[in-house]
Coordinates of C-alpha atoms and ligand atoms in Angstrom, one line a residue:
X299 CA 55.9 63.0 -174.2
X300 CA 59.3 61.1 -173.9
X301 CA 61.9 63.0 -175.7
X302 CA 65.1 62.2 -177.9
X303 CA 67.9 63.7 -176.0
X304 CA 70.6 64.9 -178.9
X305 CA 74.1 66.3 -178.6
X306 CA 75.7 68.3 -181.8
X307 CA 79.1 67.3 -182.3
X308 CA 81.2 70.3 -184.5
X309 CA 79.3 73.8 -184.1
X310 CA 79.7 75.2 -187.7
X311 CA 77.0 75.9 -190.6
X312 CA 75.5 72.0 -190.0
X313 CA 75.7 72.5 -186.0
X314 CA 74.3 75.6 -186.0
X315 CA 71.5 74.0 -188.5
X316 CA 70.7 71.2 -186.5
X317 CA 70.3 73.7 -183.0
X318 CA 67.9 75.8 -185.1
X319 CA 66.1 72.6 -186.6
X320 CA 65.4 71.0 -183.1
X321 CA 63.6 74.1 -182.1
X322 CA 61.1 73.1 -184.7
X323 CA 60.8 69.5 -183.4
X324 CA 59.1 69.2 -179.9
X325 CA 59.8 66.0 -179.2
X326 CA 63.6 66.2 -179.5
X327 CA 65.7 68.5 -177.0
X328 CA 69.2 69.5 -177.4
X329 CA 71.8 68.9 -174.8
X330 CA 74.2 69.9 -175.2
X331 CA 76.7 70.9 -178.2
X332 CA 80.6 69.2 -178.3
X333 CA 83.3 71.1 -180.0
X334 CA 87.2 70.9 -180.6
X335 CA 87.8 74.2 -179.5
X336 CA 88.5 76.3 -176.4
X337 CA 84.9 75.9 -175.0
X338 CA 84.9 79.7 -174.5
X339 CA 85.4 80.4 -178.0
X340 CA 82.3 78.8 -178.7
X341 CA 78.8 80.9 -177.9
X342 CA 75.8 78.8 -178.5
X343 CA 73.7 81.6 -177.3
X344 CA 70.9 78.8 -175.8
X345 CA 69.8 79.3 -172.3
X346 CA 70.1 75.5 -171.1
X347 CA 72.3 74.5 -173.8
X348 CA 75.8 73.4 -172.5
X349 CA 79.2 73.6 -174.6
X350 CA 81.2 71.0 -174.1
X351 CA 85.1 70.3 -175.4
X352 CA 85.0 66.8 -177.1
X353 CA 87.7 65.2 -174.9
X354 CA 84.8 65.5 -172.2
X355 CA 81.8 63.6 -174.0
X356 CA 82.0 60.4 -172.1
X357 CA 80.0 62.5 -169.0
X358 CA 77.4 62.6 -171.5
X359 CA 77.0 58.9 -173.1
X360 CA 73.7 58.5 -170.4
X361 CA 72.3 62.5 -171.0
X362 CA 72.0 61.5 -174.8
X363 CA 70.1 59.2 -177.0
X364 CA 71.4 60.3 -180.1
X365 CA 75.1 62.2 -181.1
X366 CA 74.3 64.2 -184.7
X367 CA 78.0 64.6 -185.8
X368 CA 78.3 67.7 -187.8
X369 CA 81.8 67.6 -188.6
X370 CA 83.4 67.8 -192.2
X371 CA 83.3 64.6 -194.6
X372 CA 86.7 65.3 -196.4
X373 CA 88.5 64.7 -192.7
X374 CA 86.7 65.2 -189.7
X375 CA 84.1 62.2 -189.9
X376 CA 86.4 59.6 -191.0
X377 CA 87.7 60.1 -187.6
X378 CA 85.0 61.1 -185.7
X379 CA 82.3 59.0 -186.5
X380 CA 84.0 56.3 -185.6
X381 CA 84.7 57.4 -182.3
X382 CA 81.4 58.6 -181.0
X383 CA 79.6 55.5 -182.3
X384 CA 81.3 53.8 -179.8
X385 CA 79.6 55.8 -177.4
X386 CA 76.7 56.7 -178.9
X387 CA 74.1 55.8 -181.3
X388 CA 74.4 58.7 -184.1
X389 CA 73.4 60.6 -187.1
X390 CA 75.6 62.0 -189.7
X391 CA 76.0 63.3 -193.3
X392 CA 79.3 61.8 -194.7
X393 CA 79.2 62.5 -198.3
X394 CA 82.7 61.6 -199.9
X395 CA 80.6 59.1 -202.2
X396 CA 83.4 57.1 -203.8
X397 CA 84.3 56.2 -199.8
X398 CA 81.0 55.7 -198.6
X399 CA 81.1 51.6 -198.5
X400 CA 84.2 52.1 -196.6
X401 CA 82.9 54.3 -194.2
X402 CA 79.8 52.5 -193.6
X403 CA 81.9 49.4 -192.9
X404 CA 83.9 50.9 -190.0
X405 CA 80.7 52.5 -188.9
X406 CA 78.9 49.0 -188.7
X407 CA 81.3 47.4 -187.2
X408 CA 82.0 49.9 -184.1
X409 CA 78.0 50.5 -183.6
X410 CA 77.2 46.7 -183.8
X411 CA 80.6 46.1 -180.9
X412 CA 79.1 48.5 -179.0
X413 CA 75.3 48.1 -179.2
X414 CA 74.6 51.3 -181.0
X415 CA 72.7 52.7 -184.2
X416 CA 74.6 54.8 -186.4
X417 CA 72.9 56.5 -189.2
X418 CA 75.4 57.2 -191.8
X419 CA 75.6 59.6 -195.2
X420 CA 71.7 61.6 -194.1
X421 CA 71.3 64.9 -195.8
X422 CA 69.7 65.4 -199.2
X423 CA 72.9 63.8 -201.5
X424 CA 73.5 61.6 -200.4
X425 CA 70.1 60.9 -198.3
X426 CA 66.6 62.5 -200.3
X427 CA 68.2 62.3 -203.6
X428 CA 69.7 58.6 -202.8
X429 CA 66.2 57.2 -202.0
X430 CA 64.5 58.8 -204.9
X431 CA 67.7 57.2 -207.2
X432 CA 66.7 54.1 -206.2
X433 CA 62.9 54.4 -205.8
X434 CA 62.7 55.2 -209.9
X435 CA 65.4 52.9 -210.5
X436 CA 62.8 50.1 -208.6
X437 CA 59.8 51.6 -210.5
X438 CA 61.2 52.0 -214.0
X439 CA 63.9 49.2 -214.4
X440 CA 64.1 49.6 -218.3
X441 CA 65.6 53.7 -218.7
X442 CA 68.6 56.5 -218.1
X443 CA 69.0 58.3 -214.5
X444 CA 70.3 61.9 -214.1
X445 CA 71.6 63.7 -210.6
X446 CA 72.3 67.3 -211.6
X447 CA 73.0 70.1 -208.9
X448 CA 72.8 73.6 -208.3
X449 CA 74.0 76.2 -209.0
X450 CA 74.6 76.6 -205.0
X451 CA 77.2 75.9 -202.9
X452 CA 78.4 72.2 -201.7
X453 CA 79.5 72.9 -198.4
X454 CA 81.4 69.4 -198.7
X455 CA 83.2 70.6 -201.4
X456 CA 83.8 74.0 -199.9
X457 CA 84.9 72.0 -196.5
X458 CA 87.3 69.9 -198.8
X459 CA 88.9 73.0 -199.6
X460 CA 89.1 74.8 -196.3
X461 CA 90.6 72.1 -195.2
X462 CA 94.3 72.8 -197.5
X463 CA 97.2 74.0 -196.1
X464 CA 97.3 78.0 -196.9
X465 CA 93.2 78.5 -197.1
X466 CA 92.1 80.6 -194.7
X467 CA 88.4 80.1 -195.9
X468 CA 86.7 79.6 -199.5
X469 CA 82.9 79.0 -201.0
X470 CA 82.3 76.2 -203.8
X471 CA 79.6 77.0 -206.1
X472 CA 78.5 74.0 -208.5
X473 CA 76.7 74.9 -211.6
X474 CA 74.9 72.7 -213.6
X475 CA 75.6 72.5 -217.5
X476 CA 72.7 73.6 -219.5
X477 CA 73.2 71.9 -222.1
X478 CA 73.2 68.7 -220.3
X479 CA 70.4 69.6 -218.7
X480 CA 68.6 70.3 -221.5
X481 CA 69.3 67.2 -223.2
X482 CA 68.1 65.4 -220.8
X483 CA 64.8 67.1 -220.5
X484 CA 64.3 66.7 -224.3
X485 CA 64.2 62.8 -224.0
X486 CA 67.3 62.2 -225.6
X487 CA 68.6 59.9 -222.9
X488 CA 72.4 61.0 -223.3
X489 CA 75.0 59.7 -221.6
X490 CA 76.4 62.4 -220.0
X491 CA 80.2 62.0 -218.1
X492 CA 80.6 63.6 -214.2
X493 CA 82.9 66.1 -216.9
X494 CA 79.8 66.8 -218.8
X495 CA 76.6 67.7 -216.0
X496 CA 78.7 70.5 -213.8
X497 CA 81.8 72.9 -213.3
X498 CA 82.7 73.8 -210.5
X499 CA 83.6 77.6 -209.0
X500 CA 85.5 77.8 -206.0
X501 CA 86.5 81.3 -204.1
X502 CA 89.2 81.0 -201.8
X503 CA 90.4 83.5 -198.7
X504 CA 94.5 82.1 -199.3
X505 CA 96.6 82.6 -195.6
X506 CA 99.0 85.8 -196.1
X507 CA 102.0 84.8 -197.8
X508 CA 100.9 80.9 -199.2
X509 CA 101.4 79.5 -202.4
X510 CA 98.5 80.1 -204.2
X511 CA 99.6 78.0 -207.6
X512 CA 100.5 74.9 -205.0
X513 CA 96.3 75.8 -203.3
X514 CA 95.1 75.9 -207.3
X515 CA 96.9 72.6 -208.5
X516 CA 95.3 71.2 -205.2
X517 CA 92.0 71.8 -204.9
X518 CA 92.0 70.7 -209.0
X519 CA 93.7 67.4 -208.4
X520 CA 91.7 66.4 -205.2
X521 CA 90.5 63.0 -205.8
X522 CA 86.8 62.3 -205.4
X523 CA 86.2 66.1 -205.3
X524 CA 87.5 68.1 -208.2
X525 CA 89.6 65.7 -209.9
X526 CA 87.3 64.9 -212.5
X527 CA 85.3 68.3 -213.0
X528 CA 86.2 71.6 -214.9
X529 CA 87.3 74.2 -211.8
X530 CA 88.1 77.5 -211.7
X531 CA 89.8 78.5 -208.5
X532 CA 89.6 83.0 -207.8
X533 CA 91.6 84.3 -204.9
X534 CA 89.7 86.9 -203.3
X535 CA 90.1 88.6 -199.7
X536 CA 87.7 87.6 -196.9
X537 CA 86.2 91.0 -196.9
X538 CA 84.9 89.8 -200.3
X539 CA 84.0 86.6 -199.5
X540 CA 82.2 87.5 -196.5
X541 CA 80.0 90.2 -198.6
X542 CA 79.8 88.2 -201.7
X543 CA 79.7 84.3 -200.9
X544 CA 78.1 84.1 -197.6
X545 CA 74.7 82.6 -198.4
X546 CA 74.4 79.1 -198.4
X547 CA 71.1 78.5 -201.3
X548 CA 71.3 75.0 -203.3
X549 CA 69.4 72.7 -204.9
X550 CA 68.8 70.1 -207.9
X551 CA 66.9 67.1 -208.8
X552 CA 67.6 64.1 -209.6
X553 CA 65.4 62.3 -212.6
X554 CA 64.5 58.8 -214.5
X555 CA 63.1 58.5 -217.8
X556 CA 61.6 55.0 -218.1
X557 CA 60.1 53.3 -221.1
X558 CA 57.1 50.7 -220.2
X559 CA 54.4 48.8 -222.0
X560 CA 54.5 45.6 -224.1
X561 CA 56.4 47.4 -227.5
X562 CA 58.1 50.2 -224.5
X563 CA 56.5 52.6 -226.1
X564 CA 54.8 54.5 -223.3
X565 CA 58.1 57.5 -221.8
X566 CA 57.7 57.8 -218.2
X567 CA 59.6 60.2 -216.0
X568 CA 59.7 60.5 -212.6
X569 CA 61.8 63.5 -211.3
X570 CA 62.4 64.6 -207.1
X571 CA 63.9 68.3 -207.0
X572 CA 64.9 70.8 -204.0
X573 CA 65.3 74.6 -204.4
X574 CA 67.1 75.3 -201.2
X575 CA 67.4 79.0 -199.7
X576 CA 69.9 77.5 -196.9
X577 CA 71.5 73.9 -197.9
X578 CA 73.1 73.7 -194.1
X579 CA 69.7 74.4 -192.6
X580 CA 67.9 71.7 -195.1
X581 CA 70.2 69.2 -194.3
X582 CA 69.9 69.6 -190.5
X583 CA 66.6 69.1 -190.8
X584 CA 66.5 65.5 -192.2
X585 CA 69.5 65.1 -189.7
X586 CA 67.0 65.6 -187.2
X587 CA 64.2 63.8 -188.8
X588 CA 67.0 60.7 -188.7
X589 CA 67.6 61.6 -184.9
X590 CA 64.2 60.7 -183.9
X591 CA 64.1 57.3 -186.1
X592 CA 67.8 56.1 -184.9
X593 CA 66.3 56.6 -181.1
X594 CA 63.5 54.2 -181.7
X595 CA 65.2 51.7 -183.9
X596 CA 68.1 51.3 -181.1
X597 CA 65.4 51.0 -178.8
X598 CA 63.8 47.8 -180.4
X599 CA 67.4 46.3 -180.6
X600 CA 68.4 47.2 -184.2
X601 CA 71.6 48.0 -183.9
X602 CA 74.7 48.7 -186.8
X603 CA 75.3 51.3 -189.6
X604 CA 72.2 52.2 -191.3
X605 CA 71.7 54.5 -194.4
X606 CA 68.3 55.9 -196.1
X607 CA 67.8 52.3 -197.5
X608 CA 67.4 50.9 -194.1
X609 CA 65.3 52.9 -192.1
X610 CA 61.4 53.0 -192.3
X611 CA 59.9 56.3 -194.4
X612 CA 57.5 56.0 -191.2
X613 CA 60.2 56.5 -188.3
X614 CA 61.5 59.8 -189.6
X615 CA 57.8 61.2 -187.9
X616 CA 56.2 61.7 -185.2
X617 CA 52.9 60.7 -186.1
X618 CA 51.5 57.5 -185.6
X619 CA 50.6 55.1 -188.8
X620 CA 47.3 56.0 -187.7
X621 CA 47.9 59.6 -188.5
X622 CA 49.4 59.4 -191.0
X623 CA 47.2 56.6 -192.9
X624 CA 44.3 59.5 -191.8
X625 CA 46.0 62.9 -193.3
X626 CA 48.6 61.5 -195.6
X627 CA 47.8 58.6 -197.3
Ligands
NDP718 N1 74.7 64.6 -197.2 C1 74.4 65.9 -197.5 O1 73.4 66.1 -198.3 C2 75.1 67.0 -197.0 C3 76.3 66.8 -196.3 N2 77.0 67.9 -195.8 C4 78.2 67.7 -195.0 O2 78.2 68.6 -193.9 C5 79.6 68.8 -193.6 C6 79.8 70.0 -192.7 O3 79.6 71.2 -193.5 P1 79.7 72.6 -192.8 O4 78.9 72.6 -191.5 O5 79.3 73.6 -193.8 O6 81.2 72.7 -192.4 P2 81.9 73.8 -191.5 O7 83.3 74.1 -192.0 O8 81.0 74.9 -191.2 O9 82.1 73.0 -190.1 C7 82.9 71.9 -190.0 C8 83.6 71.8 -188.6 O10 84.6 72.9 -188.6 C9 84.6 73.4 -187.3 N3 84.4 74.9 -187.4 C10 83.3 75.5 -187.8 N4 83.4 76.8 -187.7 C11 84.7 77.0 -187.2 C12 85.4 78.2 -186.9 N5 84.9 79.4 -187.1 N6 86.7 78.1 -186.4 C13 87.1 76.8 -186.2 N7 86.5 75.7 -186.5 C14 85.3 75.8 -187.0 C15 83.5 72.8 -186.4 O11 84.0 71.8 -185.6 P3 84.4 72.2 -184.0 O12 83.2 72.8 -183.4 O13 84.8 70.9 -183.4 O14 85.6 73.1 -184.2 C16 82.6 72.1 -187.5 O15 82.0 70.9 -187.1 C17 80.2 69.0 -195.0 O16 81.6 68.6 -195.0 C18 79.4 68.0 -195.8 O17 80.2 66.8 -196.0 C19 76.5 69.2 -196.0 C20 75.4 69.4 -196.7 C21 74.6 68.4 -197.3
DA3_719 N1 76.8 66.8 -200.1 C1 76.5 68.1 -200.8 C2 75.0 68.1 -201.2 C3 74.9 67.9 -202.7 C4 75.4 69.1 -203.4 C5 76.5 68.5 -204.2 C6 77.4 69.3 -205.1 O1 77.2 70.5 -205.2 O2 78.4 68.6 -205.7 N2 76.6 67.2 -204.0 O3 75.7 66.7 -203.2 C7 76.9 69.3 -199.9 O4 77.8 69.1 -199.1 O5 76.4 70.4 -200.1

């Protein structure tokens, strides 16, 4: 069997995801993984596996099909998905939704110059949940759509804030609003503002000596992440965190309620939910899943940006439309 050569591009909790999902995935092999750091400072603990600084990944652009860039969506993939996908054909998970057309712009235009596929915005929101949006929406054009998630942590949003001057490190929890939750369940069909579905909890490890009233005002006035939520910010030390806040469980669902039939009297819902034990290792594993479709699409020419819209359910597999028409039809 031909494999799909990948490479993992920033070796945090998505990295190390993606290097445990592979293992699960016999027709892809890992490379090698590419990180901004000293590469001693970096232990991959794979026999086989090499560690490679970034400023050295043009050795590699004929060892690997497919680059999954695991980097942060608040600032490292603005910058770095542009600049593999000149190089390679890639996979990653940029979620900064208000920027997404943006991104996927700049990320068509370098992988069309340059003859390469680039997967953009994969995970499970945006990705699973994004598909399932617009499947109802498609299926039940006349009704109300509800995203809610958690309570778990957003590792975007808990990127977003690790990423402020004076953090040393820091957990975001989201949690749902029951109420909200509950109205919706009851049928009522509520429109419900961003304010209105979720807080949001954030635990931050501050630098010794930083101002933690400037890291507060911050992290509640960053656009497209807190701005418009209800957030409570807690200091705590990284002994605390580390004991506390180090599991990484998520989850949510996203739902339709759809009125059909000649008088729409007939209530349909369709709901898709995930109960994650480990968002980073979920999300690797569609990342993965993507890996293997992005290899064959470039390989029958289609080049450019693509996102969950515009790659075939059937590519993410390995089985053959035979097999699957046979076991899961
Ligand atoms: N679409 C979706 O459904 C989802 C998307 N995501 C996205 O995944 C992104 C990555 O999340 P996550 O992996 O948790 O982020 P991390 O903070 O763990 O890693 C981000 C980068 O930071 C660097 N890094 C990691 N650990 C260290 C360290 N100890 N010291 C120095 N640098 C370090 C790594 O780059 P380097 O090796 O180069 O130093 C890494 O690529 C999120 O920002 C989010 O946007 C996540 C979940 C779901
Ligand atoms: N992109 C999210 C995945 C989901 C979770 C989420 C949130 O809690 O706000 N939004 O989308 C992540 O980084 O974990």
């Amino acid at each position: 069997m031909k494999k799909t050569k990948v490479g993992i591009v920033g070796y945090g909790n998505l990295g190390k995801g993606v290097q445990a999902a592979v293992k699960q995935n016999p027709d892809i092999e890992l490379v090698g993984v590419f990180t901004r750091r000293p590469v001693d400072t970096v232990n991959v603990n794979e026999e086989g596996v090499e560690v490679v600084n970034v400023d050295d990944t043009e050795d590699y652009i004929d060892k690997i099909d497919v680059m999954l860039l695991c980097g942060g969506s608040a600032t490292d993939l603005p910058v770095q998905g542009p600049k593999f996908a000149a190089m390679f054909n890639t996979v990653d998970s940029y979620d900064n939704h208000d920027e997404i057309p943006e991104y996927y712009s700049e990320m068509n235009e370098v992988a069309e110059e340059n003859g390469n596929t680039s997967a953009i915005s994969i995970g499970w929101d945006p990705g699973l949940f994004s598909m399932n949006r617009m499947l109802a929406e498609a299926v039940l054009p006349e009704g109300n759509a509800y995203t809610f998630w958690g309570h778990g942590v957003s590792q975007g949003h808990s990127d977003a804030i690790r990423r402020i001057d004076g953090v040393k490190d820091a957990v975001q929890y989201t949690v749902p609003k029951e109420d909200a939750i509950e109205r919706v369940r009851q049928g009522e069909n509520p429109e419900l503002a961003t304010k209105k579905k979720h807080t949001r909890e954030c635990y931050v490890v501050a630098e010794e000596g930083a101002d933690k009233e400037q890291i507060k005002e911050e992290i509640k006035t960053m656009p497209s992440y807190f701005a418009d939520y209800e957030t409570t910010v807690n200091f705590v030390t990284q002994e605390e965190l580390d004991t506390e806040h180090s599991a990484m469980p998520h989850g949510g669902f996203v739902m339709r309620s759809g009125q059909t039939g000649e008088n729409k009297d007939s209530n349909q819902i369709i709901e898709f939910s995930l109960n994650l034990d480990s968002n980073p290792e979920f999300t690797a594993s569609v990342l993965v899943a993507y890996a293997r479709a992005i290899h064959q699409l470039n390989q029958e020419g289609q080049t450019g940006a693509k996102t969950v819209f515009d790659v075939p359910l059937s590519y993410l597999t390995h089985k053959s439309s035979a097999e699957l028409r046979k076991e899961l039809l």
